Amino acid sequence: GAGVSQTPSNKVTEKGKYVELRCDPISGHTALYWYRQSLGQGPEFLIYFQGTGAADDSGLPNDRFFAVRPEGSVSTLKIQRTERGDSAMYLCASRQTGTDYNEQFFGPGTRLTVL
Amino acid sequence: DAKTTQPNSMESNEEEPVHLPCNHSTISGTDYIHWYRQLPSQGPEYVIHGLTSNVNNRMASLAIAEDRKSSTLILHRATLRDAAVYYCILRRGAGGTSYGKLTFGQGTILTVHP
């Protein structure tokens, strides 16, 4: 079946611009996560959605970052006034809840480059 | 979150077993031990997880020390496709608002030689 998809795969933007990154989770997965990965580092948690609501947004670095999941499926990560330090791979993952089994399925990521 | 410690890198030859260690001396009773791996230019993928008992699946085996302060991921016969960064992660058990949140460290870079 279809896995987690993310679009675009690559995004190049200029400092100060606004960007949106999209994540399509596996159908039926109610839990959705965003992570950010800098070169040579492990992924870093940003935000967790359970259904439509953000259950934990403690990883968002500042108020320029915002994420939504209005219908409980597709999620969009929005970054305002981008800075060069925002350049990274942005990963999305989804998980089926209701059991203790907690495998997260990751998408291929969106590589964001801020010039 | 409890921390894990892994070697920065390890090397193996193809067709040989690989034992990837992980120390987690501050693990709590409800923490699950998860292993994910990340192949080049891909998102992480789940490998295996356990709580107290050793676990086996089609990809690997997980050996957990009796005191749970360490664990070892075992790849029984390494292939070139197993070359990846392997992450050992402690995931808090059920309950709380961060259920399922994964805290990645630096991981172990596994190189497999033909």
PDB file of C-alpha atoms in Angstrom:
ATOM      1  CA  GLY A   1       0.000   0.000   0.000  1.00  0.00           C
ATOM      2  CA  ALA A   2       0.919   3.657  -0.210  1.00  0.00           C
ATOM      3  CA  GLY A   3       3.339   4.935   2.373  1.00  0.00           C
ATOM      4  CA  VAL A   4       3.790   8.426   3.754  1.00  0.00           C
ATOM      5  CA  SER A   5       4.358  10.953   1.022  1.00  0.00           C
ATOM      6  CA  GLN A   6       5.796  14.449   1.270  1.00  0.00           C
ATOM      7  CA  THR A   7       5.799  17.270  -1.201  1.00  0.00           C
ATOM      8  CA  PRO A   8       7.788  18.914  -2.517  1.00  0.00           C
ATOM      9  CA  SER A   9      10.844  16.679  -2.305  1.00  0.00           C
ATOM     10  CA  ASN A  10      13.067  19.742  -2.582  1.00  0.00           C
ATOM     11  CA  LYS A  11      12.328  23.380  -1.886  1.00  0.00           C
ATOM     12  CA  VAL A  12      14.720  26.254  -2.441  1.00  0.00           C
ATOM     13  CA  THR A  13      13.651  29.647  -1.190  1.00  0.00           C
ATOM     14  CA  GLU A  14      15.110  32.992  -0.307  1.00  0.00           C
ATOM     15  CA  LYS A  15      15.593  34.358   3.168  1.00  0.00           C
ATOM     16  CA  GLY A  16      12.450  36.032   4.421  1.00  0.00           C
ATOM     17  CA  LYS A  17      10.020  34.077   2.240  1.00  0.00           C
ATOM     18  CA  TYR A  18       7.118  31.908   3.391  1.00  0.00           C
ATOM     19  CA  VAL A  19       7.063  28.166   2.681  1.00  0.00           C
ATOM     20  CA  GLU A  20       4.588  25.328   3.108  1.00  0.00           C
ATOM     21  CA  LEU A  21       5.568  21.686   3.319  1.00  0.00           C
ATOM     22  CA  ARG A  22       2.932  18.996   2.871  1.00  0.00           C
ATOM     23  CA  CYS A  23       2.613  15.548   4.381  1.00  0.00           C
ATOM     24  CA  ASP A  24       0.170  12.824   3.307  1.00  0.00           C
ATOM     25  CA  PRO A  25       0.107  10.152   6.006  1.00  0.00           C
ATOM     26  CA  ILE A  26      -0.857   6.526   5.610  1.00  0.00           C
ATOM     27  CA  SER A  27      -4.637   6.255   5.348  1.00  0.00           C
ATOM     28  CA  GLY A  28      -6.224   5.630   8.728  1.00  0.00           C
ATOM     29  CA  HIS A  29      -3.240   6.714  10.788  1.00  0.00           C
ATOM     30  CA  THR A  30      -4.475   9.170  13.378  1.00  0.00           C
ATOM     31  CA  ALA A  31      -1.085  10.122  14.790  1.00  0.00           C
ATOM     32  CA  LEU A  32       1.190  12.355  12.733  1.00  0.00           C
ATOM     33  CA  TYR A  33       4.624  13.740  13.580  1.00  0.00           C
ATOM     34  CA  TRP A  34       6.949  16.328  12.079  1.00  0.00           C
ATOM     35  CA  TYR A  35      10.705  16.123  12.595  1.00  0.00           C
ATOM     36  CA  ARG A  36      13.605  18.231  11.353  1.00  0.00           C
ATOM     37  CA  GLN A  37      17.005  16.781  10.521  1.00  0.00           C
ATOM     38  CA  SER A  38      20.163  18.817  10.045  1.00  0.00           C
ATOM     39  CA  LEU A  39      23.119  17.356   8.221  1.00  0.00           C
ATOM     40  CA  GLY A  40      24.937  14.754  10.281  1.00  0.00           C
ATOM     41  CA  GLN A  41      22.375  14.816  13.082  1.00  0.00           C
ATOM     42  CA  GLY A  42      19.472  12.610  14.061  1.00  0.00           C
ATOM     43  CA  PRO A  43      15.915  13.802  13.452  1.00  0.00           C
ATOM     44  CA  GLU A  44      14.591  16.308  15.979  1.00  0.00           C
ATOM     45  CA  PHE A  45      10.942  16.281  17.042  1.00  0.00           C
ATOM     46  CA  LEU A  46       8.861  19.316  16.117  1.00  0.00           C
ATOM     47  CA  ILE A  47       5.163  18.572  16.627  1.00  0.00           C
ATOM     48  CA  TYR A  48       2.720  15.707  17.163  1.00  0.00           C
ATOM     49  CA  PHE A  49      -0.906  15.583  16.015  1.00  0.00           C
ATOM     50  CA  GLN A  50      -3.529  13.220  17.340  1.00  0.00           C
ATOM     51  CA  GLY A  51      -6.344  13.593  14.851  1.00  0.00           C
ATOM     52  CA  THR A  52      -6.858  17.261  14.056  1.00  0.00           C
ATOM     53  CA  GLY A  53      -5.314  18.657  17.212  1.00  0.00           C
ATOM     54  CA  ALA A  54      -1.700  19.350  18.047  1.00  0.00           C
ATOM     55  CA  ALA A  55      -1.164  17.265  21.170  1.00  0.00           C
ATOM     56  CA  ASP A  56       2.479  18.298  21.605  1.00  0.00           C
ATOM     57  CA  ASP A  57       4.100  21.249  19.824  1.00  0.00           C
ATOM     58  CA  SER A  58       6.988  21.573  22.255  1.00  0.00           C
ATOM     59  CA  GLY A  59       9.584  21.017  19.529  1.00  0.00           C
ATOM     60  CA  LEU A  60       8.630  23.969  17.331  1.00  0.00           C
ATOM     61  CA  PRO A  61      11.660  26.282  17.572  1.00  0.00           C
ATOM     62  CA  ASN A  62       9.790  29.603  17.520  1.00  0.00           C
ATOM     63  CA  ASP A  63       6.576  31.279  16.423  1.00  0.00           C
ATOM     64  CA  ARG A  64       7.664  31.374  12.780  1.00  0.00           C
ATOM     65  CA  PHE A  65       6.818  27.678  12.633  1.00  0.00           C
ATOM     66  CA  PHE A  66       3.226  26.489  12.539  1.00  0.00           C
ATOM     67  CA  ALA A  67       1.529  23.271  11.492  1.00  0.00           C
ATOM     68  CA  VAL A  68      -2.064  22.315  10.781  1.00  0.00           C
ATOM     69  CA  ARG A  69      -4.027  19.172  10.133  1.00  0.00           C
ATOM     70  CA  PRO A  70      -7.581  20.454   9.584  1.00  0.00           C
ATOM     71  CA  GLU A  71      -9.276  17.191   8.584  1.00  0.00           C
ATOM     72  CA  GLY A  72      -7.138  14.762  10.511  1.00  0.00           C
ATOM     73  CA  SER A  73      -5.259  13.441   7.493  1.00  0.00           C
ATOM     74  CA  VAL A  74      -3.015  15.731   5.416  1.00  0.00           C
ATOM     75  CA  SER A  75      -0.785  18.065   7.410  1.00  0.00           C
ATOM     76  CA  THR A  76       1.007  21.225   6.365  1.00  0.00           C
ATOM     77  CA  LEU A  77       4.073  22.652   8.079  1.00  0.00           C
ATOM     78  CA  LYS A  78       4.294  26.389   7.540  1.00  0.00           C
ATOM     79  CA  ILE A  79       7.408  28.488   8.026  1.00  0.00           C
ATOM     80  CA  GLN A  80       7.205  32.276   7.930  1.00  0.00           C
ATOM     81  CA  ARG A  81      10.100  34.656   7.292  1.00  0.00           C
ATOM     82  CA  THR A  82      12.487  31.830   6.583  1.00  0.00           C
ATOM     83  CA  GLU A  83      16.077  32.074   7.792  1.00  0.00           C
ATOM     84  CA  ARG A  84      19.207  30.329   6.545  1.00  0.00           C
ATOM     85  CA  GLY A  85      19.238  28.289   9.750  1.00  0.00           C
ATOM     86  CA  ASP A  86      15.912  26.726   8.759  1.00  0.00           C
ATOM     87  CA  SER A  87      17.689  24.805   6.005  1.00  0.00           C
ATOM     88  CA  ALA A  88      17.273  21.118   6.807  1.00  0.00           C
ATOM     89  CA  MET A  89      15.428  17.937   5.875  1.00  0.00           C
ATOM     90  CA  TYR A  90      11.863  18.018   7.168  1.00  0.00           C
ATOM     91  CA  LEU A  91      10.461  14.573   7.867  1.00  0.00           C
ATOM     92  CA  CYS A  92       6.892  13.523   8.469  1.00  0.00           C
ATOM     93  CA  ALA A  93       5.814  10.266  10.095  1.00  0.00           C
ATOM     94  CA  SER A  94       2.465   8.664  10.842  1.00  0.00           C
ATOM     95  CA  ARG A  95       1.397   5.948  13.237  1.00  0.00           C
ATOM     96  CA  GLN A  96      -1.686   3.853  13.827  1.00  0.00           C
ATOM     97  CA  THR A  97      -2.966   4.336  17.348  1.00  0.00           C
ATOM     98  CA  GLY A  98      -5.210   2.115  19.414  1.00  0.00           C
ATOM     99  CA  THR A  99      -2.555  -0.445  20.224  1.00  0.00           C
ATOM    100  CA  ASP A 100       0.669  -0.405  22.120  1.00  0.00           C
ATOM    101  CA  TYR A 101       2.598  -1.216  18.962  1.00  0.00           C
ATOM    102  CA  ASN A 102       4.236   2.011  18.045  1.00  0.00           C
ATOM    103  CA  GLU A 103       5.928   1.759  14.682  1.00  0.00           C
ATOM    104  CA  GLN A 104       6.220   5.161  13.019  1.00  0.00           C
ATOM    105  CA  PHE A 105       6.275   5.212   9.242  1.00  0.00           C
ATOM    106  CA  PHE A 106       8.405   7.995   7.837  1.00  0.00           C
ATOM    107  CA  GLY A 107       8.113   9.792   4.539  1.00  0.00           C
ATOM    108  CA  PRO A 108      11.098  10.530   2.291  1.00  0.00           C
ATOM    109  CA  GLY A 109      11.319  14.089   3.573  1.00  0.00           C
ATOM    110  CA  THR A 110      11.411  17.568   2.067  1.00  0.00           C
ATOM    111  CA  ARG A 111      14.852  19.110   1.681  1.00  0.00           C
ATOM    112  CA  LEU A 112      14.495  22.838   2.430  1.00  0.00           C
ATOM    113  CA  THR A 113      17.272  25.189   1.396  1.00  0.00           C
ATOM    114  CA  VAL A 114      17.079  28.852   2.389  1.00  0.00           C
ATOM    115  CA  LEU A 115      19.459  31.029   0.416  1.00  0.00           C
TER     116      LEU A 115
ATOM    117  CA  ASP B   1      13.674  11.757  28.238  1.00  0.00           C
ATOM    118  CA  ALA B   2      16.174   9.061  29.128  1.00  0.00           C
ATOM    119  CA  LYS B   3      19.327   9.145  27.010  1.00  0.00           C
ATOM    120  CA  THR B   4      21.010   6.464  24.964  1.00  0.00           C
ATOM    121  CA  THR B   5      24.694   6.110  24.115  1.00  0.00           C
ATOM    122  CA  GLN B   6      25.882   4.420  20.930  1.00  0.00           C
ATOM    123  CA  PRO B   7      29.266   4.149  19.198  1.00  0.00           C
ATOM    124  CA  ASN B   8      29.650   6.697  16.423  1.00  0.00           C
ATOM    125  CA  SER B   9      30.508   4.089  13.828  1.00  0.00           C
ATOM    126  CA  MET B  10      31.005   0.388  13.240  1.00  0.00           C
ATOM    127  CA  GLU B  11      32.180  -1.719  10.348  1.00  0.00           C
ATOM    128  CA  SER B  12      31.277  -5.169   9.200  1.00  0.00           C
ATOM    129  CA  ASN B  13      31.869  -7.530   6.326  1.00  0.00           C
ATOM    130  CA  GLU B  14      29.064  -8.797   4.163  1.00  0.00           C
ATOM    131  CA  GLU B  15      27.460 -12.066   5.305  1.00  0.00           C
ATOM    132  CA  GLU B  16      28.841 -11.665   8.846  1.00  0.00           C
ATOM    133  CA  PRO B  17      26.782 -10.959  11.969  1.00  0.00           C
ATOM    134  CA  VAL B  18      26.737  -7.439  13.377  1.00  0.00           C
ATOM    135  CA  HIS B  19      26.153  -6.535  17.015  1.00  0.00           C
ATOM    136  CA  LEU B  20      25.224  -2.887  17.540  1.00  0.00           C
ATOM    137  CA  PRO B  21      25.363  -1.882  21.225  1.00  0.00           C
ATOM    138  CA  CYS B  22      23.321   0.727  23.043  1.00  0.00           C
ATOM    139  CA  ASN B  23      23.632   1.914  26.643  1.00  0.00           C
ATOM    140  CA  HIS B  24      20.629   3.391  28.421  1.00  0.00           C
ATOM    141  CA  SER B  25      21.519   3.416  32.097  1.00  0.00           C
ATOM    142  CA  THR B  26      18.738   5.875  33.063  1.00  0.00           C
ATOM    143  CA  ILE B  27      15.936   3.867  31.462  1.00  0.00           C
ATOM    144  CA  SER B  28      12.673   3.871  33.405  1.00  0.00           C
ATOM    145  CA  GLY B  29      10.352   0.935  33.921  1.00  0.00           C
ATOM    146  CA  THR B  30       7.870   2.083  31.274  1.00  0.00           C
ATOM    147  CA  ASP B  31      10.405   2.940  28.541  1.00  0.00           C
ATOM    148  CA  TYR B  32      10.368   0.805  25.430  1.00  0.00           C
ATOM    149  CA  ILE B  33      13.616   0.282  23.517  1.00  0.00           C
ATOM    150  CA  HIS B  34      13.211   1.033  19.826  1.00  0.00           C
ATOM    151  CA  TRP B  35      15.631   0.723  16.941  1.00  0.00           C
ATOM    152  CA  TYR B  36      15.248   2.608  13.712  1.00  0.00           C
ATOM    153  CA  ARG B  37      17.629   2.845  10.819  1.00  0.00           C
ATOM    154  CA  GLN B  38      18.089   5.450   8.124  1.00  0.00           C
ATOM    155  CA  LEU B  39      19.449   4.496   4.753  1.00  0.00           C
ATOM    156  CA  PRO B  40      21.148   7.207   2.697  1.00  0.00           C
ATOM    157  CA  SER B  41      18.710   9.803   1.359  1.00  0.00           C
ATOM    158  CA  GLN B  42      15.697   8.160   2.992  1.00  0.00           C
ATOM    159  CA  GLY B  43      13.542   8.708   6.045  1.00  0.00           C
ATOM    160  CA  PRO B  44      14.111   6.466   9.070  1.00  0.00           C
ATOM    161  CA  GLU B  45      12.517   3.036   9.100  1.00  0.00           C
ATOM    162  CA  TYR B  46      11.469   0.908  12.033  1.00  0.00           C
ATOM    163  CA  VAL B  47      13.635  -2.115  12.778  1.00  0.00           C
ATOM    164  CA  ILE B  48      12.504  -3.622  16.077  1.00  0.00           C
ATOM    165  CA  HIS B  49      11.397  -2.778  19.595  1.00  0.00           C
ATOM    166  CA  GLY B  50      11.166  -4.451  22.988  1.00  0.00           C
ATOM    167  CA  LEU B  51      10.477  -3.890  26.660  1.00  0.00           C
ATOM    168  CA  THR B  52      12.112  -6.626  28.737  1.00  0.00           C
ATOM    169  CA  SER B  53      12.369  -9.830  26.744  1.00  0.00           C
ATOM    170  CA  ASN B  54      14.553 -10.495  23.717  1.00  0.00           C
ATOM    171  CA  VAL B  55      12.741 -10.017  20.428  1.00  0.00           C
ATOM    172  CA  ASN B  56      13.170 -11.439  16.945  1.00  0.00           C
ATOM    173  CA  ASN B  57      11.677 -10.357  13.646  1.00  0.00           C
ATOM    174  CA  ARG B  58      12.481 -10.782   9.993  1.00  0.00           C
ATOM    175  CA  MET B  59      14.962  -7.914  10.039  1.00  0.00           C
ATOM    176  CA  ALA B  60      16.898  -8.381  13.256  1.00  0.00           C
ATOM    177  CA  SER B  61      17.049  -9.538  16.854  1.00  0.00           C
ATOM    178  CA  LEU B  62      17.050  -7.387  19.954  1.00  0.00           C
ATOM    179  CA  ALA B  63      18.871  -8.615  23.035  1.00  0.00           C
ATOM    180  CA  ILE B  64      17.998  -6.716  26.223  1.00  0.00           C
ATOM    181  CA  ALA B  65      20.160  -6.948  29.320  1.00  0.00           C
ATOM    182  CA  GLU B  66      18.499  -8.289  32.446  1.00  0.00           C
ATOM    183  CA  ASP B  67      18.800  -4.904  34.195  1.00  0.00           C
ATOM    184  CA  ARG B  68      17.630  -3.164  30.978  1.00  0.00           C
ATOM    185  CA  LYS B  69      20.509  -0.709  31.140  1.00  0.00           C
ATOM    186  CA  SER B  70      21.800  -1.838  27.768  1.00  0.00           C
ATOM    187  CA  SER B  71      20.649  -3.603  24.630  1.00  0.00           C
ATOM    188  CA  THR B  72      22.141  -4.974  21.424  1.00  0.00           C
ATOM    189  CA  LEU B  73      20.702  -4.990  17.948  1.00  0.00           C
ATOM    190  CA  ILE B  74      21.805  -8.074  16.056  1.00  0.00           C
ATOM    191  CA  LEU B  75      21.857  -8.319  12.294  1.00  0.00           C
ATOM    192  CA  HIS B  76      22.463 -11.986  11.670  1.00  0.00           C
ATOM    193  CA  ARG B  77      23.987 -11.677   8.205  1.00  0.00           C
ATOM    194  CA  ALA B  78      24.873  -8.183   7.111  1.00  0.00           C
ATOM    195  CA  THR B  79      24.276  -7.220   3.505  1.00  0.00           C
ATOM    196  CA  LEU B  80      25.360  -4.125   1.624  1.00  0.00           C
ATOM    197  CA  ARG B  81      21.769  -2.889   1.916  1.00  0.00           C
ATOM    198  CA  ASP B  82      22.129  -2.816   5.702  1.00  0.00           C
ATOM    199  CA  ALA B  83      24.611   0.065   5.493  1.00  0.00           C
ATOM    200  CA  ALA B  84      22.792   2.851   7.332  1.00  0.00           C
ATOM    201  CA  VAL B  85      22.658   4.938  10.488  1.00  0.00           C
ATOM    202  CA  TYR B  86      21.132   2.901  13.304  1.00  0.00           C
ATOM    203  CA  TYR B  87      19.323   4.739  16.089  1.00  0.00           C
ATOM    204  CA  CYS B  88      18.580   3.308  19.522  1.00  0.00           C
ATOM    205  CA  ILE B  89      15.666   5.221  21.067  1.00  0.00           C
ATOM    206  CA  LEU B  90      13.796   5.038  24.350  1.00  0.00           C
ATOM    207  CA  ARG B  91      10.105   5.657  23.916  1.00  0.00           C
ATOM    208  CA  ARG B  92       7.931   6.415  26.895  1.00  0.00           C
ATOM    209  CA  GLY B  93       5.130   3.931  27.457  1.00  0.00           C
ATOM    210  CA  ALA B  94       1.437   4.621  27.112  1.00  0.00           C
ATOM    211  CA  GLY B  95      -0.009   7.789  28.583  1.00  0.00           C
ATOM    212  CA  GLY B  96       0.870  11.449  28.507  1.00  0.00           C
ATOM    213  CA  THR B  97       0.662  13.912  25.658  1.00  0.00           C
ATOM    214  CA  SER B  98       3.870  12.811  23.967  1.00  0.00           C
ATOM    215  CA  TYR B  99       2.947   9.192  23.519  1.00  0.00           C
ATOM    216  CA  GLY B 100       4.956   7.908  20.590  1.00  0.00           C
ATOM    217  CA  LYS B 101       7.349  10.844  20.342  1.00  0.00           C
ATOM    218  CA  LEU B 102      10.816   9.640  19.340  1.00  0.00           C
ATOM    219  CA  THR B 103      13.973  11.342  20.582  1.00  0.00           C
ATOM    220  CA  PHE B 104      16.817  10.487  18.220  1.00  0.00           C
ATOM    221  CA  GLY B 105      20.479  10.679  19.164  1.00  0.00           C
ATOM    222  CA  GLN B 106      23.390  10.669  16.740  1.00  0.00           C
ATOM    223  CA  GLY B 107      23.130   6.947  16.027  1.00  0.00           C
ATOM    224  CA  THR B 108      25.752   4.479  14.801  1.00  0.00           C
ATOM    225  CA  ILE B 109      26.937   4.660  11.218  1.00  0.00           C
ATOM    226  CA  LEU B 110      27.244   1.069  10.001  1.00  0.00           C
ATOM    227  CA  THR B 111      29.552   0.433   7.066  1.00  0.00           C
ATOM    228  CA  VAL B 112      29.327  -2.962   5.382  1.00  0.00           C
ATOM    229  CA  HIS B 113      32.278  -4.094   3.284  1.00  0.00           C
ATOM    230  CA  PRO B 114      31.785  -6.481   0.359  1.00  0.00           C
TER     231      PRO B 114
END
